[in-house]
Tab-separated table of C-alpha atoms and ligand atoms in Angstrom:
chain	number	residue	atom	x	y	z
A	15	UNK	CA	134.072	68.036	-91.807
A	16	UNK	CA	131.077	65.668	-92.555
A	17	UNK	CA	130.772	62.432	-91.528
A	18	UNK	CA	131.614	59.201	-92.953
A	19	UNK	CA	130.618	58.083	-96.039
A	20	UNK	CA	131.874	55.550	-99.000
A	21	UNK	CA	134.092	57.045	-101.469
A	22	UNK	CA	134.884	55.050	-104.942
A	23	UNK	CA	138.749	54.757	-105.726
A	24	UNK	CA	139.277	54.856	-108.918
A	25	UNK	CA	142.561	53.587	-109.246
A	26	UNK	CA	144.691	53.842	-112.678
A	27	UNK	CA	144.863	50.179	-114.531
A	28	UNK	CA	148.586	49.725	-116.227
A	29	UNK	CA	149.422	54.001	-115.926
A	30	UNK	CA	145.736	54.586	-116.775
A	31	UNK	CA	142.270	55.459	-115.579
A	32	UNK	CA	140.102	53.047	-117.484
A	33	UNK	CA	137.098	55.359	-119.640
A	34	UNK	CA	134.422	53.879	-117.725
A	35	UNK	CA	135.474	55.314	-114.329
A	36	UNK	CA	136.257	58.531	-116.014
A	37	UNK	CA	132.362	58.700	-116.982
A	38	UNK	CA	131.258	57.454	-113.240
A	39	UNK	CA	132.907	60.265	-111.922
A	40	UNK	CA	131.587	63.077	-114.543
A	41	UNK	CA	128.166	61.870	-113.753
A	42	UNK	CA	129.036	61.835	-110.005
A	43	UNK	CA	129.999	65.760	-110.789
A	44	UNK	CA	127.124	66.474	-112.720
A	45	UNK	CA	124.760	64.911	-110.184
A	46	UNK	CA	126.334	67.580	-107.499
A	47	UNK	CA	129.058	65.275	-106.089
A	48	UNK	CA	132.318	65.855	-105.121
A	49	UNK	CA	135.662	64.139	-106.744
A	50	UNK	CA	139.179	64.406	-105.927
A	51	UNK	CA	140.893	64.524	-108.839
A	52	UNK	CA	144.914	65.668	-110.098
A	53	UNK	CA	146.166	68.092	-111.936
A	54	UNK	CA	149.441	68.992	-112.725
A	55	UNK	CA	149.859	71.199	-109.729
A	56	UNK	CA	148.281	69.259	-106.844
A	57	UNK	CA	145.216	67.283	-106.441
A	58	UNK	CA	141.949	69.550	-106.578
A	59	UNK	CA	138.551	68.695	-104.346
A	60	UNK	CA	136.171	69.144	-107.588
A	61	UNK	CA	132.639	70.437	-107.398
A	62	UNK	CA	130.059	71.497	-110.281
A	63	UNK	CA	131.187	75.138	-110.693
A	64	UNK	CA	127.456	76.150	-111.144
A	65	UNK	CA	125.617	74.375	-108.078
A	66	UNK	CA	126.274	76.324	-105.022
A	67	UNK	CA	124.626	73.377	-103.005
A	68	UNK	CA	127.541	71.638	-104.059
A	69	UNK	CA	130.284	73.543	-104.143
A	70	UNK	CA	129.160	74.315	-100.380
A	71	UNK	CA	130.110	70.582	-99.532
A	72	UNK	CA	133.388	71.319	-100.516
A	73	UNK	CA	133.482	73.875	-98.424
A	74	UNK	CA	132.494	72.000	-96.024
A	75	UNK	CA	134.670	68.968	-96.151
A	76	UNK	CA	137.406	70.880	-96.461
A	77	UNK	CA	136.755	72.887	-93.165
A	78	UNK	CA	137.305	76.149	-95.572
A	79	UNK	CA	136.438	79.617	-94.052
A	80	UNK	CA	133.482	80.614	-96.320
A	81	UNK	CA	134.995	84.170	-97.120
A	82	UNK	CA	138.144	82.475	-99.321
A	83	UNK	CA	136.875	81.998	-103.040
A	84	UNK	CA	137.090	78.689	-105.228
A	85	UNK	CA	139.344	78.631	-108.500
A	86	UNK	CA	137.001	77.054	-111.781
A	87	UNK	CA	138.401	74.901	-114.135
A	88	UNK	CA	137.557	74.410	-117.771
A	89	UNK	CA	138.651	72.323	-120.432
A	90	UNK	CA	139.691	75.226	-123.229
A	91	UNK	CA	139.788	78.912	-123.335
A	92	UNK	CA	136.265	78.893	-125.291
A	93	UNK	CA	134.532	78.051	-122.201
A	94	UNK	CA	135.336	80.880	-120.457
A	95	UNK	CA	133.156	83.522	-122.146
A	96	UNK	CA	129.501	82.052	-120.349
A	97	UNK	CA	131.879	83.123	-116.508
A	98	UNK	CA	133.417	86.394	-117.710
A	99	UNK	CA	132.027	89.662	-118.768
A	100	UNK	CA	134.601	90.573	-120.836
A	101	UNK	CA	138.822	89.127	-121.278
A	102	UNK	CA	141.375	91.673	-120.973
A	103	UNK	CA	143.494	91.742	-123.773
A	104	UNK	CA	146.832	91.153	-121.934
A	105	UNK	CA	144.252	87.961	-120.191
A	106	UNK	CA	144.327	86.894	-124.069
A	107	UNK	CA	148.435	86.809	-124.449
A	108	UNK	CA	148.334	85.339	-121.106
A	109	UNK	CA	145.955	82.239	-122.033
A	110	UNK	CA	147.141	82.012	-125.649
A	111	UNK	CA	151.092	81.296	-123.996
A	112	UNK	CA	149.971	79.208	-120.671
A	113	UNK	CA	147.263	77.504	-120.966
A	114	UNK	CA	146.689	74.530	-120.269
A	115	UNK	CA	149.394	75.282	-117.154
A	116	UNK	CA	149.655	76.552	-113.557
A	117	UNK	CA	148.019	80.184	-114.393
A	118	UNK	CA	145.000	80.961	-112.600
A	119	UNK	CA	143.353	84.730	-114.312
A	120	UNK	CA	141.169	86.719	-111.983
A	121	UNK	CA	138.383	88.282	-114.060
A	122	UNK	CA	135.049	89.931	-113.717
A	123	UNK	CA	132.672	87.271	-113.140
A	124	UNK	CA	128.645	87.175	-114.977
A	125	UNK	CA	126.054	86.289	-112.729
A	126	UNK	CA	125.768	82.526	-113.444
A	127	UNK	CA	128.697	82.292	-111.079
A	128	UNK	CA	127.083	81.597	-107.230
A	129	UNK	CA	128.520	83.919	-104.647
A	130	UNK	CA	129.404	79.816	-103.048
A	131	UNK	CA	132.455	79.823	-105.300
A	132	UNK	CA	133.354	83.785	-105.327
A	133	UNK	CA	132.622	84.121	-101.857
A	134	UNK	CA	130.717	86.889	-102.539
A	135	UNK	CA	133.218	89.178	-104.504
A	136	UNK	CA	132.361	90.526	-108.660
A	137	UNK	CA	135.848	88.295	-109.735
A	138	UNK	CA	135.824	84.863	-110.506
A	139	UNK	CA	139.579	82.801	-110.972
A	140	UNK	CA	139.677	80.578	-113.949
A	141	UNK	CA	142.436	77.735	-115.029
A	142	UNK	CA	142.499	75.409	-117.945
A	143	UNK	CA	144.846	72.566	-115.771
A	144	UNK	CA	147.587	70.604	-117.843
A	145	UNK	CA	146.437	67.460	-116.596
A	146	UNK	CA	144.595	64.333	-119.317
A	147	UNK	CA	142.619	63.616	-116.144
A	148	UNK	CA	141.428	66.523	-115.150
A	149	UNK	CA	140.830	67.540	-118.598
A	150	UNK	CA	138.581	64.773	-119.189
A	151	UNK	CA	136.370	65.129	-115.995
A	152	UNK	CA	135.604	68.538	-116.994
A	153	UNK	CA	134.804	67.492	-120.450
A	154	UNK	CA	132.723	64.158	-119.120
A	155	UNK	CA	130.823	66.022	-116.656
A	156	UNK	CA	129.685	69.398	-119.141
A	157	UNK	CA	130.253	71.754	-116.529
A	158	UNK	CA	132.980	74.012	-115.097
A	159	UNK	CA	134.794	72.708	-112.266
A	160	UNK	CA	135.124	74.710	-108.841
A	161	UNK	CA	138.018	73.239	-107.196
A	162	UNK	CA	140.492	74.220	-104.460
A	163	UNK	CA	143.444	72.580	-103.228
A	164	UNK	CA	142.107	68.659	-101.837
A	165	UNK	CA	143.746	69.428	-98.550
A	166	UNK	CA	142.083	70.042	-95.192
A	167	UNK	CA	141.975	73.648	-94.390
A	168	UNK	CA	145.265	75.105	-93.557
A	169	UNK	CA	147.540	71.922	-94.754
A	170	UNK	CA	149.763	71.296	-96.776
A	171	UNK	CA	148.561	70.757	-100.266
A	172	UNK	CA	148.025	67.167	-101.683
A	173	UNK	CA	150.704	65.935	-104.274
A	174	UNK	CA	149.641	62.055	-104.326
A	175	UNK	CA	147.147	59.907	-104.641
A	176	UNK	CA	147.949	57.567	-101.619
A	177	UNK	CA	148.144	60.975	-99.298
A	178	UNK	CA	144.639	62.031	-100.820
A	179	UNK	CA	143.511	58.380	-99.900
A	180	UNK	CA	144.727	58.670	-96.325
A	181	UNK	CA	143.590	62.493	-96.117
A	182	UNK	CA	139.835	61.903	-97.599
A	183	UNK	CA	138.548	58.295	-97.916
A	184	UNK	CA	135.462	58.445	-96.144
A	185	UNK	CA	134.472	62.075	-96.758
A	186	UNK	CA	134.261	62.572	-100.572
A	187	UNK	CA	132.081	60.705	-103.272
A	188	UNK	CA	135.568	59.541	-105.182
A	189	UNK	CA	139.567	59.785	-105.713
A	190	UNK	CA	140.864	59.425	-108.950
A	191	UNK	CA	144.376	58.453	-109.025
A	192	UNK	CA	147.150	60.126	-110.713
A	193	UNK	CA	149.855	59.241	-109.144
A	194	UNK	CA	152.138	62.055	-108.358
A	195	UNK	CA	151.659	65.526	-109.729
A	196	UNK	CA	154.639	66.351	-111.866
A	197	UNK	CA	154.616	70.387	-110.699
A	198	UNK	CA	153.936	70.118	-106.882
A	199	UNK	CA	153.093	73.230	-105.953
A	200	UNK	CA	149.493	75.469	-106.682
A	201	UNK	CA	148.867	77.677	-109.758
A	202	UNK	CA	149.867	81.298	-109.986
A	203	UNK	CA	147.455	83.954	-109.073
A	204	UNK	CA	147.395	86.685	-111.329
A	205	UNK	CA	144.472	89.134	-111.179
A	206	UNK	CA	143.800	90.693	-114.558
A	207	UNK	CA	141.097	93.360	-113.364
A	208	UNK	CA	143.563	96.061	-113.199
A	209	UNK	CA	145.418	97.782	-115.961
A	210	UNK	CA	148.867	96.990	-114.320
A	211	UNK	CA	147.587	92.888	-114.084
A	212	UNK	CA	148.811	91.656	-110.052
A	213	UNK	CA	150.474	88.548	-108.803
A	214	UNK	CA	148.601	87.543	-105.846
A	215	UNK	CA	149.940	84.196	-105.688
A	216	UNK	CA	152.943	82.849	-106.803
A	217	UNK	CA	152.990	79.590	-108.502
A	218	UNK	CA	154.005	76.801	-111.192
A	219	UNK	CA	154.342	79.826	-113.970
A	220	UNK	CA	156.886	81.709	-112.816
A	221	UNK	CA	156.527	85.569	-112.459
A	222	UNK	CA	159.473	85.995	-114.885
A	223	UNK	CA	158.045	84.685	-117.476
A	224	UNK	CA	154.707	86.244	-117.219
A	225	UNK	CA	156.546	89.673	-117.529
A	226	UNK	CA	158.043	88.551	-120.280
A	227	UNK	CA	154.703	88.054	-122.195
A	228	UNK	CA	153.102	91.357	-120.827
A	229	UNK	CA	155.445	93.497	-119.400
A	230	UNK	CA	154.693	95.351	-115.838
A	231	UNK	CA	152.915	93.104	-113.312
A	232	UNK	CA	152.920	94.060	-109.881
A	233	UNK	CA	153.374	91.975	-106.800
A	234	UNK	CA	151.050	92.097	-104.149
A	235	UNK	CA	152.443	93.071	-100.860
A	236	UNK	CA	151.085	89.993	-99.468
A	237	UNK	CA	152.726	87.353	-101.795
A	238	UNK	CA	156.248	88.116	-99.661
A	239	UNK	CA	154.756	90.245	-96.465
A	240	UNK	CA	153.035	88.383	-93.273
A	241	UNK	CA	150.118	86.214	-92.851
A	242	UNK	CA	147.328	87.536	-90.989
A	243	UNK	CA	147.595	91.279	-91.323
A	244	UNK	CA	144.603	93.313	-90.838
A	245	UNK	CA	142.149	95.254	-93.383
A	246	UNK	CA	140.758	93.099	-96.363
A	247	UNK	CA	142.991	91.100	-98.332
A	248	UNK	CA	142.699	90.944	-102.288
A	249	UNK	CA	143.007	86.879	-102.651
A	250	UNK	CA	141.220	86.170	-99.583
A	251	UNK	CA	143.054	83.167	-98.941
A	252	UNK	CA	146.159	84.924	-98.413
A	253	UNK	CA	145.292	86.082	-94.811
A	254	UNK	CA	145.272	82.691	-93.131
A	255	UNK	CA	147.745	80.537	-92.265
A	256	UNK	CA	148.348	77.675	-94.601
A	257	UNK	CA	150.173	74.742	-95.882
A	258	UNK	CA	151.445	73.835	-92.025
A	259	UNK	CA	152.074	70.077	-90.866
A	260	UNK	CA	149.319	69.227	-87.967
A	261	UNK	CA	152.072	68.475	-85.323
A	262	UNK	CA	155.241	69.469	-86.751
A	263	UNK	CA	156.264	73.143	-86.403
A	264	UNK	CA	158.501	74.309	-89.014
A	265	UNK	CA	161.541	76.555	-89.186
A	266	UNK	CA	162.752	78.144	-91.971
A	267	UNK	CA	166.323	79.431	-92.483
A	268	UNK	CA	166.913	81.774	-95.176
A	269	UNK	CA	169.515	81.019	-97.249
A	270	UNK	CA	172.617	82.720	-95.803
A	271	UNK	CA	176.586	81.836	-96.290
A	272	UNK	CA	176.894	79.534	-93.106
A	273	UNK	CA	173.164	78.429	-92.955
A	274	UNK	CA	174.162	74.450	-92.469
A	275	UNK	CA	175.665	75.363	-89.466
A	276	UNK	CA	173.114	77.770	-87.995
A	277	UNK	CA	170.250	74.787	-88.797
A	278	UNK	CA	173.094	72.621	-87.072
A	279	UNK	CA	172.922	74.372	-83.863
A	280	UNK	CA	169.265	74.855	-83.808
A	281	UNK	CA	168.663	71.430	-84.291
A	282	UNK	CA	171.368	70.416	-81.474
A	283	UNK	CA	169.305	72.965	-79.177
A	284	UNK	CA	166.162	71.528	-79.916
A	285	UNK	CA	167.047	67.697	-79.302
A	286	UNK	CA	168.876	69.045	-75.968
A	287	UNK	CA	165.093	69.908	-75.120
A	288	UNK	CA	163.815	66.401	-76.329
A	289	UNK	CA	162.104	67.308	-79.104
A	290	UNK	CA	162.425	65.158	-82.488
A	291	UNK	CA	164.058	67.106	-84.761
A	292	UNK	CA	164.420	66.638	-89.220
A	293	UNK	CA	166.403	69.010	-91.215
A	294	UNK	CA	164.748	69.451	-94.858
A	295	UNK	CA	167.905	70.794	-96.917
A	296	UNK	CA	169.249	71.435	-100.026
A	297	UNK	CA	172.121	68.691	-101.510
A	298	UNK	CA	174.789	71.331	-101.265
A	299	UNK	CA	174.141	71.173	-97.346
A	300	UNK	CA	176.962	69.690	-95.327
A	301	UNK	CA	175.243	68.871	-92.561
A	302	UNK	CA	175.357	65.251	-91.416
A	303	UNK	CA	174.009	64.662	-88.419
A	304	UNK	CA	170.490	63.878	-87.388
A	305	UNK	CA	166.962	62.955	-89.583
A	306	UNK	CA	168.219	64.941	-93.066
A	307	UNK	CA	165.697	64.731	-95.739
A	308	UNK	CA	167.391	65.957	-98.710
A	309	UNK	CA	165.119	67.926	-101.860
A	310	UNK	CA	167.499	68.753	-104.340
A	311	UNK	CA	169.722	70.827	-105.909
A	312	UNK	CA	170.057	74.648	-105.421
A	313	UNK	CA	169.518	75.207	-109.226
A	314	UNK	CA	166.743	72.765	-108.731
A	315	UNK	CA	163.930	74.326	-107.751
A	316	UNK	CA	161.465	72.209	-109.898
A	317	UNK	CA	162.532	69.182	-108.359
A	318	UNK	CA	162.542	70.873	-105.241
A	319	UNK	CA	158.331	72.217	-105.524
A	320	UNK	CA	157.423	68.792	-107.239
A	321	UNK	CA	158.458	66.554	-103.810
A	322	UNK	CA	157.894	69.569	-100.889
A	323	UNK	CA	154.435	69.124	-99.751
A	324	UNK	CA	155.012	65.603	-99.514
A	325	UNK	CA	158.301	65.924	-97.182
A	326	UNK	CA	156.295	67.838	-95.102
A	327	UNK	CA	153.030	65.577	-94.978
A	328	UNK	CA	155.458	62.816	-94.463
A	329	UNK	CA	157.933	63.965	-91.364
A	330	UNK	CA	154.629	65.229	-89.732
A	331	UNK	CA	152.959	61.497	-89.820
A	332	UNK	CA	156.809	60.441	-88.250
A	333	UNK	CA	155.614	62.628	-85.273
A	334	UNK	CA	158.772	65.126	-85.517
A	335	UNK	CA	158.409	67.886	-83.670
A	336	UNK	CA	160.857	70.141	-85.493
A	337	UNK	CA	160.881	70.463	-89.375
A	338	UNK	CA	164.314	72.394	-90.212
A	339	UNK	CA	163.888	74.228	-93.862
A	340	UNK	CA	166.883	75.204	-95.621
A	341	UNK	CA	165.215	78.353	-97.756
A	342	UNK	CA	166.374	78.416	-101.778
A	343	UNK	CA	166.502	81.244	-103.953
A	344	UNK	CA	162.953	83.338	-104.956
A	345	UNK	CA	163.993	82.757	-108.562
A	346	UNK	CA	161.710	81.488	-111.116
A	347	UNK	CA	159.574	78.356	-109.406
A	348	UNK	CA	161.305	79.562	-105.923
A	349	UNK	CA	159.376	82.109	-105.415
A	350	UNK	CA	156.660	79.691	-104.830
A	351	UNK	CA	158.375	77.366	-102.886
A	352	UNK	CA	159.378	80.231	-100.664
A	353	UNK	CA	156.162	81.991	-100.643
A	354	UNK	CA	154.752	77.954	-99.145
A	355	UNK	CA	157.095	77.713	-96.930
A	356	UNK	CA	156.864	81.118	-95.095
A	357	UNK	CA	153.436	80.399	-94.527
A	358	UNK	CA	154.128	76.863	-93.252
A	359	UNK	CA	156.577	78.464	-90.827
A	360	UNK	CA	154.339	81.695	-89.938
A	361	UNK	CA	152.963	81.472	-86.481
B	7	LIG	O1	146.982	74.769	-108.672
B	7	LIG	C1	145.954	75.201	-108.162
B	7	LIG	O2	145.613	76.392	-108.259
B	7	LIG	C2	145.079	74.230	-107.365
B	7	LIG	C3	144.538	73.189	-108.353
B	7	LIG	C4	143.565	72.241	-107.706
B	7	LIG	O3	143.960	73.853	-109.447
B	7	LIG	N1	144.019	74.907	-106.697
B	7	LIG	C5	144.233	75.722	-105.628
B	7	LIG	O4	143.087	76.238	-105.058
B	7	LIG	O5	145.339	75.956	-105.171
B	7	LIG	P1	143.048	76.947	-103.635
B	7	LIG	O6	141.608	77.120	-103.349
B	7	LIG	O7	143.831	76.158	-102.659
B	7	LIG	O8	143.683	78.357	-103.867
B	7	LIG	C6	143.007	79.332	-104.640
B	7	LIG	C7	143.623	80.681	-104.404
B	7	LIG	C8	143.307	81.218	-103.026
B	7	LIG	O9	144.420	81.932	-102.548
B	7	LIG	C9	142.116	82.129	-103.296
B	7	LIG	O10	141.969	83.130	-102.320
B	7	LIG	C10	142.478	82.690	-104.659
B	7	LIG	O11	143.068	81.597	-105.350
B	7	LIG	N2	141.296	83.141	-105.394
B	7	LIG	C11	140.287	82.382	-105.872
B	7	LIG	N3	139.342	83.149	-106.460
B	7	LIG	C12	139.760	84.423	-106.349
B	7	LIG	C13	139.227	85.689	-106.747
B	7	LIG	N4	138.052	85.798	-107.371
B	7	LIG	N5	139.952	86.805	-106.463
B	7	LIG	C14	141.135	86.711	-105.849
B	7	LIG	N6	141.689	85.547	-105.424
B	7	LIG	C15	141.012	84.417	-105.674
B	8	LIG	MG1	144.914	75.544	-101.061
């Protein structure tokens, strides 16, 4: 983390960010600065994709191990070409159907591309977000936009503009506000270097329909295996732990025939200790006793991605101890929302 410094808000005026603070913060990306900014899937930490010097500070606010690569974003599919060496043709059916959405594409990167957002490998990930915002910044500022997740290292992504306030105020050059993202969890990962294209994240597009557009995609073993295993991974950023409150510890209980009552007796145990204890369930959940947060239906597993982060950002600033997740289905956006919340839970 660097040290304090004054960061613009640019806060929207009746729904909107007015066109002047648009430009301010295109010229403070252009000029090597960096900008929090939304998308549709959470709030990015934007640097010029093209300035390593810069794209380094992002690294460096973010306290993000330098071996875990940056995803770019561009305004249209056209920009592309001047980062790739060539687009696979199922790449092609995969932009022409998604974007502007939660895809990210893994391709063969040209050399314009600093090893600062690669981390050093020949691949570069590329996303046209579905945001007006973000779409704008890229266009304002003429250049590509390397941007991870906003969040401090290892947290839970940011979903909000008042949790990116709280979060970064002080260490980046601006926020822009968008109020809440309207996905809530990251892009998928889908690396289209191999014949047989890979899911190395799962995200806002759902794997289902991907297949549906190009047939066989495999799943890496990482996307539903354990965090931390040895030998190099193939989305670097899959080794570490991630996404986890800083003082809560959370639980997850796979969804099972009795599972309120299991969580029930957990939580009981816990409190007997004299820990504080919140149970982060599903509506259908009878439990009634205790700090419930509730996120939705079971056949609601948008609503359930768009709000999670944030239940988890907020019970950890309550000072529980204990975060009690009721696990949902891996269909369609829940294999995301699973995929998060094992890794919130590993360790
Ligand atoms: O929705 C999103 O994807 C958000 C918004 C801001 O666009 N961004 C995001 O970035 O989630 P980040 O840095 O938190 O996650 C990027 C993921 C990491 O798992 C990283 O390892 C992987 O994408 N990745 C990036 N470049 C890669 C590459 N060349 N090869 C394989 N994996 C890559
Ligand atoms: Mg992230």
């Amino acid at each position: 983390m660097t040290g304090k410094r004054k960061t613009l808000l640019f806060r929207r005026v009746h729904g909107r960010i007015p066109p002047g603070y648009l430009a301010e913060a295109g010229r403070l990306i252009s000029r090597g600065g960096v900008v929090v900014f939304p998308t549709e899937t959470v709030y990015g930490m934007g640097a010029a994709a093209l300035n390593s010097a810069a794209v380094m500070r992002v690294f460096r606010i973010k306290g993000r191990p330098s071996d875990n690569p940056v995803i770019v974003h561009v305004a249209d599919s056209g920009q592309i070409g001047e980062l790739v060496t060539r687009i696979p043709d199922k790449a092609k059916s995969l932009m022409r159907e998604f974007w502007p959405g939660p895809l990210t594409l893994v391709m063969r990167k040209r050399n314009v591309v600093p090893d600062a957002v690669t981390a050093g490998l020949a691949t570069v990930s590329i996303r046209v977000p579905d945001n007006s915002i973000a779409l704008a910044l890229v266009r304002i500022s003429g250049t590509p936009i390397a941007a991870p997740s906003a969040n401090f290292s290892g947290r839970p992504s940011i979903t909000t503009f008042r949790e990116a306030v709280e979060e970064l105020d002080g260490r980046v050059d601006a926020i822009i506000d968008g109020g809440r993202t309207s996905i809530g969890v990251e892009s998928t990962v889908m690396d289209m270097t191999h014949s047989i294209p890979i899911l190395l994240r799962p995200g806002g597009i759902p794997v289902e329909d991907i297949r549906a557009v190009i047939g066989r995609v495999d799943i890496h073993p990482s996307v539903v295996g354990l965090v931390d295993r040895p030998g190099p991974a193939p989305s670097p950023g899959m080794k570490y732990r991630h996404y986890s409150p800083s003082h809560s510890k959370v639980l997850l209980f796979e969804r099972q025939e009795r599972v309120g009552a299991s969580m029930s007796r957990a939580a009981e145990r816990l409190r007997r200790k004299g820990y504080k204890v919140a149970l982060l369930v599903t509506d259908e959940n009878r439990i009634r006793k205790g700090v419930i947060v509730r996120m939705g239906g079971r056949d609601e597993p948008e609503r359930i991605a768009r709000t999670l982060f944030s239940h988890l950002r907020s019970l950890d600033r309550k000072g529980i101890d204990y975060i009690l997740v009721e696990g949902i289905d891996e269909k369609g956006i829940g294999m995301a929302v699973m995929n998060r919340l094992r890794r919130a839970a590993a360790g």
